Amino acid sequence: MIKVTILGTAGSSPAKDRGMPSVALTYEGETLLFDCGEGTQMQLLKFGVNPSKIKAIFLSHIHGDHVIGIAGLVRTMALNSRQDDLKIFVPAGSEKAVKSLLSFDKAIISYEIKVIGMTRGEIYKAKDYSIRAFSLEHTIPTYGFAFKEKDKKRFIIEKCKKLGMKGVMFSEIQQKGSIIINGKKVSIDSVTTVNPGRKIVYVTDTRPARQTVTNAKNADLIIHEASYMDSERNLASSRKHSTAKEAAQIAKKAGARKLVLTHISARYKDPQALLNDTKQIFPNTIVAKDGYHIFI
Ligand SMILES: [Zn+2]
Ligand SMILES: [Zn+2]
């Protein structure tokens, strides 16, 4: 199970019940954090995400609303005697700005923090998944992120039974690619099917971008900014943000399963109204609230 926790859903400035942007993704006991707006460490506490499990932080861009929370979070981790390294990915060229948040007060941070300047492409690789960064269209260099689990081969049990496969034959065929059963060569591809790995895409801040469609192809979940309603599309365009309608169009083009809208302007007292702009285009849309857990 992949657990996605939406920690903060405001854009630019907080609302009474909306914290600054951040999303946690937990996979097999490890957590990845996407953006770290002011107050993210409080949101982690509130919504039950353990900060000591955070392996890496991915910052979409260095506008203050997405990064200021780093300053508090890394210090709390030090107070909690963190030992593990922490990787922080930032758009290449923004390393200095993020490092200043880590060192301005000469705090003693007992573990190693690696600030890594990223460009497009695969930036992070673990045993069972990888993360790609792709360029977005905002006022400064900004990246979206695609988490992709590895595809997995699965045995077609009825077929295996029919051929008489049993015991060690399963590990043998996985290692060798083929085995002989009753004098007949059986290849791994003939007795397995591929289960595509899950894909989760995080996109903010940006105009609707072609690169998002490409990188979010068949995604299980797209978390996309929707700063504005369609009635304020001109504002969205001039400030290099997206409307809810534009986010829905992106999700539809990508063939995604589910869309979660976030980075909602504080001007909307009832953000659920954003769904009026999306239901005709992409019905499986929700407007995120702080603390939403989504299981994929
Ligand atoms: Zn923002
Ligand atoms: Zn921004």
mmCIF file of C-alpha atoms and ligand atoms in Angstrom:
data_model
loop_
_atom_site.group_PDB
_atom_site.id
_atom_site.type_symbol
_atom_site.label_atom_id
_atom_site.label_comp_id
_atom_site.label_asym_id
_atom_site.label_seq_id
_atom_site.Cartn_x
_atom_site.Cartn_y
_atom_site.Cartn_z
ATOM 1 C CA MET A 1 0.000 0.000 0.000
ATOM 2 C CA ILE A 2 1.251 3.467 -0.856
ATOM 3 C CA LYS A 3 -0.004 6.107 1.552
ATOM 4 C CA VAL A 4 -0.186 9.699 0.393
ATOM 5 C CA THR A 5 -0.847 12.305 3.095
ATOM 6 C CA ILE A 6 -1.783 15.785 2.003
ATOM 7 C CA LEU A 7 -0.189 17.952 4.686
ATOM 8 C CA GLY A 8 -0.948 21.442 3.446
ATOM 9 C CA THR A 9 -3.290 22.643 0.725
ATOM 10 C CA ALA A 10 -3.016 26.436 0.723
ATOM 11 C CA GLY A 11 -1.330 28.427 -1.984
ATOM 12 C CA SER A 12 0.938 31.405 -1.286
ATOM 13 C CA SER A 13 -0.559 32.231 2.131
ATOM 14 C CA PRO A 14 -2.312 30.033 4.706
ATOM 15 C CA ALA A 15 -5.998 29.960 5.571
ATOM 16 C CA LYS A 16 -7.434 29.129 8.999
ATOM 17 C CA ASP A 17 -7.790 25.456 8.143
ATOM 18 C CA ARG A 18 -5.221 25.191 5.335
ATOM 19 C CA GLY A 19 -1.503 24.880 5.892
ATOM 20 C CA MET A 20 1.298 25.622 3.455
ATOM 21 C CA PRO A 21 2.074 23.177 0.630
ATOM 22 C CA SER A 22 3.499 19.775 1.442
ATOM 23 C CA VAL A 23 2.698 16.152 0.605
ATOM 24 C CA ALA A 24 4.125 13.003 2.214
ATOM 25 C CA LEU A 25 4.313 9.696 0.366
ATOM 26 C CA THR A 26 4.980 6.612 2.466
ATOM 27 C CA TYR A 27 6.092 3.409 0.776
ATOM 28 C CA GLU A 28 7.258 0.338 2.658
ATOM 29 C CA GLY A 29 8.097 2.263 5.815
ATOM 30 C CA GLU A 30 9.992 5.093 4.110
ATOM 31 C CA THR A 31 8.608 8.573 3.571
ATOM 32 C CA LEU A 32 9.323 11.036 0.793
ATOM 33 C CA LEU A 33 8.298 14.646 1.275
ATOM 34 C CA PHE A 34 7.268 16.867 -1.627
ATOM 35 C CA ASP A 35 7.619 20.560 -0.766
ATOM 36 C CA CYS A 36 7.949 21.774 2.778
ATOM 37 C CA GLY A 37 5.994 24.965 3.371
ATOM 38 C CA GLU A 38 6.055 26.842 6.647
ATOM 39 C CA GLY A 39 4.598 24.752 9.479
ATOM 40 C CA THR A 40 5.049 21.400 7.740
ATOM 41 C CA GLN A 41 6.542 19.897 10.909
ATOM 42 C CA MET A 42 3.321 20.704 12.786
ATOM 43 C CA GLN A 43 1.259 19.114 10.019
ATOM 44 C CA LEU A 44 3.430 15.966 10.199
ATOM 45 C CA LEU A 45 2.655 15.702 13.906
ATOM 46 C CA LYS A 46 -1.011 16.440 13.458
ATOM 47 C CA PHE A 47 -1.550 13.903 10.708
ATOM 48 C CA GLY A 48 0.621 11.097 12.043
ATOM 49 C CA VAL A 49 3.585 11.097 9.666
ATOM 50 C CA ASN A 50 6.834 10.219 11.453
ATOM 51 C CA PRO A 51 9.549 12.761 10.501
ATOM 52 C CA SER A 52 12.349 10.324 11.331
ATOM 53 C CA LYS A 53 11.174 8.135 8.417
ATOM 54 C CA ILE A 54 11.703 10.937 5.891
ATOM 55 C CA LYS A 55 14.464 9.803 3.519
ATOM 56 C CA ALA A 56 14.393 12.654 1.047
ATOM 57 C CA ILE A 57 12.703 15.983 0.418
ATOM 58 C CA PHE A 58 11.866 17.205 -3.074
ATOM 59 C CA LEU A 59 11.382 20.948 -3.448
ATOM 60 C CA SER A 60 9.482 21.975 -6.570
ATOM 61 C CA HIS A 61 10.902 25.516 -6.541
ATOM 62 C CA ILE A 62 12.200 28.013 -4.048
ATOM 63 C CA HIS A 63 9.236 30.298 -3.581
ATOM 64 C CA GLY A 64 8.950 30.802 0.159
ATOM 65 C CA ASP A 65 5.568 29.092 0.480
ATOM 66 C CA HIS A 66 7.179 25.782 -0.609
ATOM 67 C CA VAL A 67 10.479 25.791 1.294
ATOM 68 C CA ILE A 68 10.453 27.800 4.524
ATOM 69 C CA GLY A 69 9.357 24.771 6.579
ATOM 70 C CA ILE A 70 12.753 23.176 5.935
ATOM 71 C CA ALA A 71 14.342 25.523 8.485
ATOM 72 C CA GLY A 72 12.311 24.191 11.416
ATOM 73 C CA LEU A 73 12.053 20.589 10.300
ATOM 74 C CA VAL A 74 15.793 19.904 9.999
ATOM 75 C CA ARG A 75 16.430 21.396 13.452
ATOM 76 C CA THR A 76 13.705 19.304 15.086
ATOM 77 C CA MET A 77 15.184 16.224 13.430
ATOM 78 C CA ALA A 78 18.551 17.119 15.015
ATOM 79 C CA LEU A 79 16.926 17.571 18.446
ATOM 80 C CA ASN A 80 15.380 14.125 17.979
ATOM 81 C CA SER A 81 18.903 12.708 17.466
ATOM 82 C CA ARG A 82 18.487 11.824 13.829
ATOM 83 C CA GLN A 83 21.452 9.852 12.509
ATOM 84 C CA ASP A 84 20.410 9.074 8.922
ATOM 85 C CA ASP A 85 21.467 11.278 6.023
ATOM 86 C CA LEU A 86 18.805 13.513 4.543
ATOM 87 C CA LYS A 87 18.734 14.343 0.839
ATOM 88 C CA ILE A 88 17.103 17.573 -0.269
ATOM 89 C CA PHE A 89 16.529 17.973 -4.002
ATOM 90 C CA VAL A 90 16.196 21.531 -5.317
ATOM 91 C CA PRO A 91 16.187 23.039 -8.808
ATOM 92 C CA ALA A 92 19.811 23.380 -9.946
ATOM 93 C CA GLY A 93 20.983 26.894 -9.127
ATOM 94 C CA SER A 94 18.815 27.149 -5.983
ATOM 95 C CA GLU A 95 21.148 25.192 -3.704
ATOM 96 C CA LYS A 96 22.512 28.303 -1.987
ATOM 97 C CA ALA A 97 19.081 29.622 -1.053
ATOM 98 C CA VAL A 98 18.132 26.329 0.592
ATOM 99 C CA LYS A 99 21.515 25.981 2.322
ATOM 100 C CA SER A 100 20.984 29.412 3.890
ATOM 101 C CA LEU A 101 17.842 28.038 5.607
ATOM 102 C CA LEU A 102 19.957 25.233 7.043
ATOM 103 C CA SER A 103 22.809 27.329 8.356
ATOM 104 C CA PHE A 104 21.730 30.922 9.060
ATOM 105 C CA ASP A 105 21.788 30.495 12.869
ATOM 106 C CA LYS A 106 24.751 28.112 12.941
ATOM 107 C CA ALA A 107 22.518 25.423 14.470
ATOM 108 C CA ILE A 108 24.279 22.186 15.293
ATOM 109 C CA ILE A 109 22.875 19.567 12.977
ATOM 110 C CA SER A 110 24.287 16.202 13.889
ATOM 111 C CA TYR A 111 23.403 14.286 10.719
ATOM 112 C CA GLU A 112 24.445 14.885 7.146
ATOM 113 C CA ILE A 113 22.213 16.908 4.842
ATOM 114 C CA LYS A 114 22.927 16.691 1.136
ATOM 115 C CA VAL A 115 21.440 19.493 -0.933
ATOM 116 C CA ILE A 116 21.310 18.247 -4.504
ATOM 117 C CA GLY A 117 20.700 20.506 -7.511
ATOM 118 C CA MET A 118 18.437 18.687 -9.954
ATOM 119 C CA THR A 119 17.578 18.975 -13.614
ATOM 120 C CA ARG A 120 15.120 16.940 -15.681
ATOM 121 C CA GLY A 121 15.212 13.155 -15.613
ATOM 122 C CA GLU A 122 15.542 10.392 -13.060
ATOM 123 C CA ILE A 123 16.820 11.965 -9.847
ATOM 124 C CA TYR A 124 16.219 9.271 -7.239
ATOM 125 C CA LYS A 125 16.323 5.512 -7.377
ATOM 126 C CA ALA A 126 15.393 2.991 -4.690
ATOM 127 C CA LYS A 127 15.032 -0.790 -4.857
ATOM 128 C CA ASP A 128 11.395 -0.769 -5.940
ATOM 129 C CA TYR A 129 10.769 2.715 -7.329
ATOM 130 C CA SER A 130 12.278 5.783 -8.895
ATOM 131 C CA ILE A 131 11.470 9.480 -9.084
ATOM 132 C CA ARG A 132 11.689 11.606 -12.192
ATOM 133 C CA ALA A 133 11.740 15.383 -12.225
ATOM 134 C CA PHE A 134 10.251 17.307 -15.151
ATOM 135 C CA SER A 135 10.126 21.013 -15.960
ATOM 136 C CA LEU A 136 7.021 23.025 -15.220
ATOM 137 C CA GLU A 137 5.993 26.485 -16.403
ATOM 138 C CA HIS A 138 6.124 28.992 -13.546
ATOM 139 C CA THR A 139 7.831 32.335 -12.874
ATOM 140 C CA ILE A 140 11.088 30.666 -11.738
ATOM 141 C CA PRO A 141 12.617 27.209 -12.489
ATOM 142 C CA THR A 142 10.117 24.688 -11.141
ATOM 143 C CA TYR A 143 9.851 20.909 -11.339
ATOM 144 C CA GLY A 144 7.080 18.362 -11.113
ATOM 145 C CA PHE A 145 7.793 14.877 -9.746
ATOM 146 C CA ALA A 146 6.686 11.429 -10.898
ATOM 147 C CA PHE A 147 6.995 8.566 -8.419
ATOM 148 C CA LYS A 148 6.995 5.268 -10.326
ATOM 149 C CA GLU A 149 7.024 1.849 -8.778
ATOM 150 C CA LYS A 150 8.810 -0.875 -10.750
ATOM 151 C CA ASP A 151 6.651 -3.145 -12.880
ATOM 152 C CA LYS A 152 6.379 -6.596 -11.333
ATOM 153 C CA LYS A 153 6.120 -10.008 -12.964
ATOM 154 C CA ARG A 154 3.393 -12.223 -11.530
ATOM 155 C CA PHE A 155 2.973 -15.963 -12.138
ATOM 156 C CA ILE A 156 -0.220 -17.072 -13.868
ATOM 157 C CA ILE A 157 -1.049 -19.778 -11.364
ATOM 158 C CA GLU A 158 -3.452 -21.854 -13.535
ATOM 159 C CA LYS A 159 -0.913 -21.976 -16.351
ATOM 160 C CA CYS A 160 1.912 -22.958 -13.989
ATOM 161 C CA LYS A 161 -0.227 -25.737 -12.457
ATOM 162 C CA LYS A 162 -1.140 -27.086 -15.888
ATOM 163 C CA LEU A 163 2.534 -27.320 -16.861
ATOM 164 C CA GLY A 164 3.344 -29.072 -13.592
ATOM 165 C CA MET A 165 5.464 -26.301 -12.084
ATOM 166 C CA LYS A 166 6.121 -26.629 -8.384
ATOM 167 C CA GLY A 167 8.563 -25.859 -5.531
ATOM 168 C CA VAL A 168 11.989 -24.602 -6.543
ATOM 169 C CA MET A 169 10.971 -24.397 -10.205
ATOM 170 C CA PHE A 170 9.520 -20.942 -9.515
ATOM 171 C CA SER A 171 12.791 -19.464 -8.291
ATOM 172 C CA GLU A 172 14.740 -21.378 -10.935
ATOM 173 C CA ILE A 173 12.726 -19.976 -13.824
ATOM 174 C CA GLN A 174 13.073 -16.464 -12.363
ATOM 175 C CA GLN A 175 16.844 -16.813 -12.236
ATOM 176 C CA LYS A 176 17.441 -18.580 -15.554
ATOM 177 C CA GLY A 177 14.639 -17.144 -17.672
ATOM 178 C CA SER A 178 13.516 -20.627 -18.746
ATOM 179 C CA ILE A 179 13.446 -24.230 -17.486
ATOM 180 C CA ILE A 180 12.724 -27.668 -18.918
ATOM 181 C CA ILE A 181 9.552 -29.364 -17.649
ATOM 182 C CA ASN A 182 8.784 -32.870 -18.918
ATOM 183 C CA GLY A 183 11.228 -32.363 -21.764
ATOM 184 C CA LYS A 184 9.620 -29.077 -22.812
ATOM 185 C CA LYS A 185 11.248 -25.660 -22.587
ATOM 186 C CA VAL A 186 9.113 -23.184 -20.640
ATOM 187 C CA SER A 187 10.058 -19.500 -20.700
ATOM 188 C CA ILE A 188 9.332 -17.038 -17.899
ATOM 189 C CA ASP A 189 7.312 -14.801 -20.227
ATOM 190 C CA SER A 190 4.945 -17.668 -21.108
ATOM 191 C CA VAL A 191 3.925 -18.226 -17.465
ATOM 192 C CA THR A 192 3.912 -14.667 -16.118
ATOM 193 C CA THR A 193 2.090 -11.429 -16.664
ATOM 194 C CA VAL A 194 3.363 -7.943 -15.889
ATOM 195 C CA ASN A 195 1.651 -5.893 -13.187
ATOM 196 C CA PRO A 196 2.453 -2.268 -13.950
ATOM 197 C CA GLY A 197 3.895 -0.391 -10.961
ATOM 198 C CA ARG A 198 1.896 2.425 -9.451
ATOM 199 C CA LYS A 199 2.504 6.010 -10.520
ATOM 200 C CA ILE A 200 1.895 9.151 -8.469
ATOM 201 C CA VAL A 201 2.597 12.613 -9.829
ATOM 202 C CA TYR A 202 2.987 15.877 -7.920
ATOM 203 C CA VAL A 203 2.644 19.117 -9.879
ATOM 204 C CA THR A 204 2.819 22.649 -8.459
ATOM 205 C CA ASP A 205 3.288 25.610 -9.211
ATOM 206 C CA THR A 206 2.645 25.830 -12.922
ATOM 207 C CA ARG A 207 0.593 26.673 -15.957
ATOM 208 C CA PRO A 208 -0.931 23.515 -17.460
ATOM 209 C CA ALA A 209 2.100 21.873 -19.085
ATOM 210 C CA ARG A 210 2.574 19.362 -21.906
ATOM 211 C CA GLN A 211 5.377 17.771 -19.886
ATOM 212 C CA THR A 212 2.888 16.955 -17.131
ATOM 213 C CA VAL A 213 0.711 15.006 -19.578
ATOM 214 C CA THR A 214 3.738 13.033 -20.791
ATOM 215 C CA ASN A 215 5.060 12.257 -17.327
ATOM 216 C CA ALA A 216 1.657 11.536 -15.810
ATOM 217 C CA LYS A 217 0.588 9.081 -18.553
ATOM 218 C CA ASN A 218 -1.789 6.525 -16.962
ATOM 219 C CA ALA A 219 -0.930 7.753 -13.459
ATOM 220 C CA ASP A 220 -2.897 6.305 -10.566
ATOM 221 C CA LEU A 221 -2.952 9.735 -8.967
ATOM 222 C CA ILE A 222 -2.137 13.290 -10.015
ATOM 223 C CA ILE A 223 -1.837 15.917 -7.318
ATOM 224 C CA HIS A 224 -2.094 19.164 -9.271
ATOM 225 C CA GLU A 225 -2.265 22.757 -8.228
ATOM 226 C CA ALA A 226 -5.548 24.573 -8.798
ATOM 227 C CA SER A 227 -4.911 28.046 -7.469
ATOM 228 C CA TYR A 228 -7.950 29.545 -9.171
ATOM 229 C CA MET A 229 -11.445 28.947 -10.470
ATOM 230 C CA ASP A 230 -12.166 29.146 -14.169
ATOM 231 C CA SER A 231 -13.731 32.596 -13.677
ATOM 232 C CA GLU A 232 -10.259 33.859 -12.762
ATOM 233 C CA ARG A 233 -8.363 32.161 -15.569
ATOM 234 C CA ASN A 234 -6.735 35.439 -16.615
ATOM 235 C CA LEU A 235 -5.199 35.794 -13.180
ATOM 236 C CA ALA A 236 -4.034 32.166 -13.316
ATOM 237 C CA SER A 237 -2.396 32.834 -16.651
ATOM 238 C CA SER A 238 -0.630 36.070 -15.662
ATOM 239 C CA ARG A 239 0.610 34.644 -12.344
ATOM 240 C CA LYS A 240 1.704 31.362 -13.956
ATOM 241 C CA HIS A 241 -0.673 29.156 -12.036
ATOM 242 C CA SER A 242 -3.481 26.780 -13.073
ATOM 243 C CA THR A 243 -7.242 26.755 -12.716
ATOM 244 C CA ALA A 244 -9.181 23.716 -11.524
ATOM 245 C CA LYS A 245 -10.510 23.270 -15.061
ATOM 246 C CA GLU A 246 -7.008 23.269 -16.528
ATOM 247 C CA ALA A 247 -5.887 20.661 -13.967
ATOM 248 C CA ALA A 248 -8.855 18.477 -14.965
ATOM 249 C CA GLN A 249 -7.925 18.797 -18.650
ATOM 250 C CA ILE A 250 -4.375 17.678 -17.848
ATOM 251 C CA ALA A 251 -5.630 14.645 -15.884
ATOM 252 C CA LYS A 252 -7.955 13.696 -18.731
ATOM 253 C CA LYS A 253 -5.245 13.998 -21.390
ATOM 254 C CA ALA A 254 -2.865 11.920 -19.275
ATOM 255 C CA GLY A 255 -5.469 9.171 -18.809
ATOM 256 C CA ALA A 256 -5.008 9.364 -15.040
ATOM 257 C CA ARG A 257 -7.269 7.534 -12.573
ATOM 258 C CA LYS A 258 -7.682 10.191 -9.913
ATOM 259 C CA LEU A 259 -7.027 13.917 -9.539
ATOM 260 C CA VAL A 260 -6.447 15.759 -6.293
ATOM 261 C CA LEU A 261 -6.516 19.553 -6.377
ATOM 262 C CA THR A 262 -4.281 21.483 -4.017
ATOM 263 C CA HIS A 263 -2.533 24.889 -3.636
ATOM 264 C CA ILE A 264 -5.921 26.570 -3.356
ATOM 265 C CA SER A 265 -6.048 30.348 -3.101
ATOM 266 C CA ALA A 266 -7.097 31.604 0.338
ATOM 267 C CA ARG A 267 -9.723 33.776 -1.386
ATOM 268 C CA TYR A 268 -12.082 30.778 -1.711
ATOM 269 C CA LYS A 269 -14.172 30.281 1.385
ATOM 270 C CA ASP A 270 -15.709 27.113 -0.056
ATOM 271 C CA PRO A 271 -13.008 25.376 -2.134
ATOM 272 C CA GLN A 272 -15.408 22.503 -2.931
ATOM 273 C CA ALA A 273 -16.913 24.917 -5.464
ATOM 274 C CA LEU A 274 -13.829 24.262 -7.614
ATOM 275 C CA LEU A 275 -15.412 20.933 -8.492
ATOM 276 C CA ASN A 276 -18.065 22.744 -10.549
ATOM 277 C CA ASP A 277 -15.274 23.457 -13.042
ATOM 278 C CA THR A 278 -13.957 19.892 -13.186
ATOM 279 C CA LYS A 279 -16.933 17.510 -13.025
ATOM 280 C CA GLN A 280 -17.734 17.659 -16.749
ATOM 281 C CA ILE A 281 -14.107 17.055 -17.703
ATOM 282 C CA PHE A 282 -12.667 14.725 -15.079
ATOM 283 C CA PRO A 283 -15.291 13.461 -12.602
ATOM 284 C CA ASN A 284 -12.882 11.567 -10.358
ATOM 285 C CA THR A 285 -11.526 14.770 -8.821
ATOM 286 C CA ILE A 286 -11.349 15.776 -5.183
ATOM 287 C CA VAL A 287 -10.370 19.051 -3.580
ATOM 288 C CA ALA A 288 -7.764 18.194 -0.965
ATOM 289 C CA LYS A 289 -8.116 19.132 2.669
ATOM 290 C CA ASP A 290 -5.203 19.164 5.091
ATOM 291 C CA GLY A 291 -4.823 15.689 6.558
ATOM 292 C CA TYR A 292 -6.351 13.704 3.693
ATOM 293 C CA HIS A 293 -4.881 10.224 3.388
ATOM 294 C CA ILE A 294 -5.073 8.577 -0.006
ATOM 295 C CA PHE A 295 -4.213 4.885 -0.363
ATOM 296 C CA ILE A 296 -3.076 3.613 -3.733
HETATM 297 ZN ZN ZN B 1 3.140 28.301 -4.385
HETATM 298 ZN ZN ZN B 2 5.484 29.553 -6.825
#
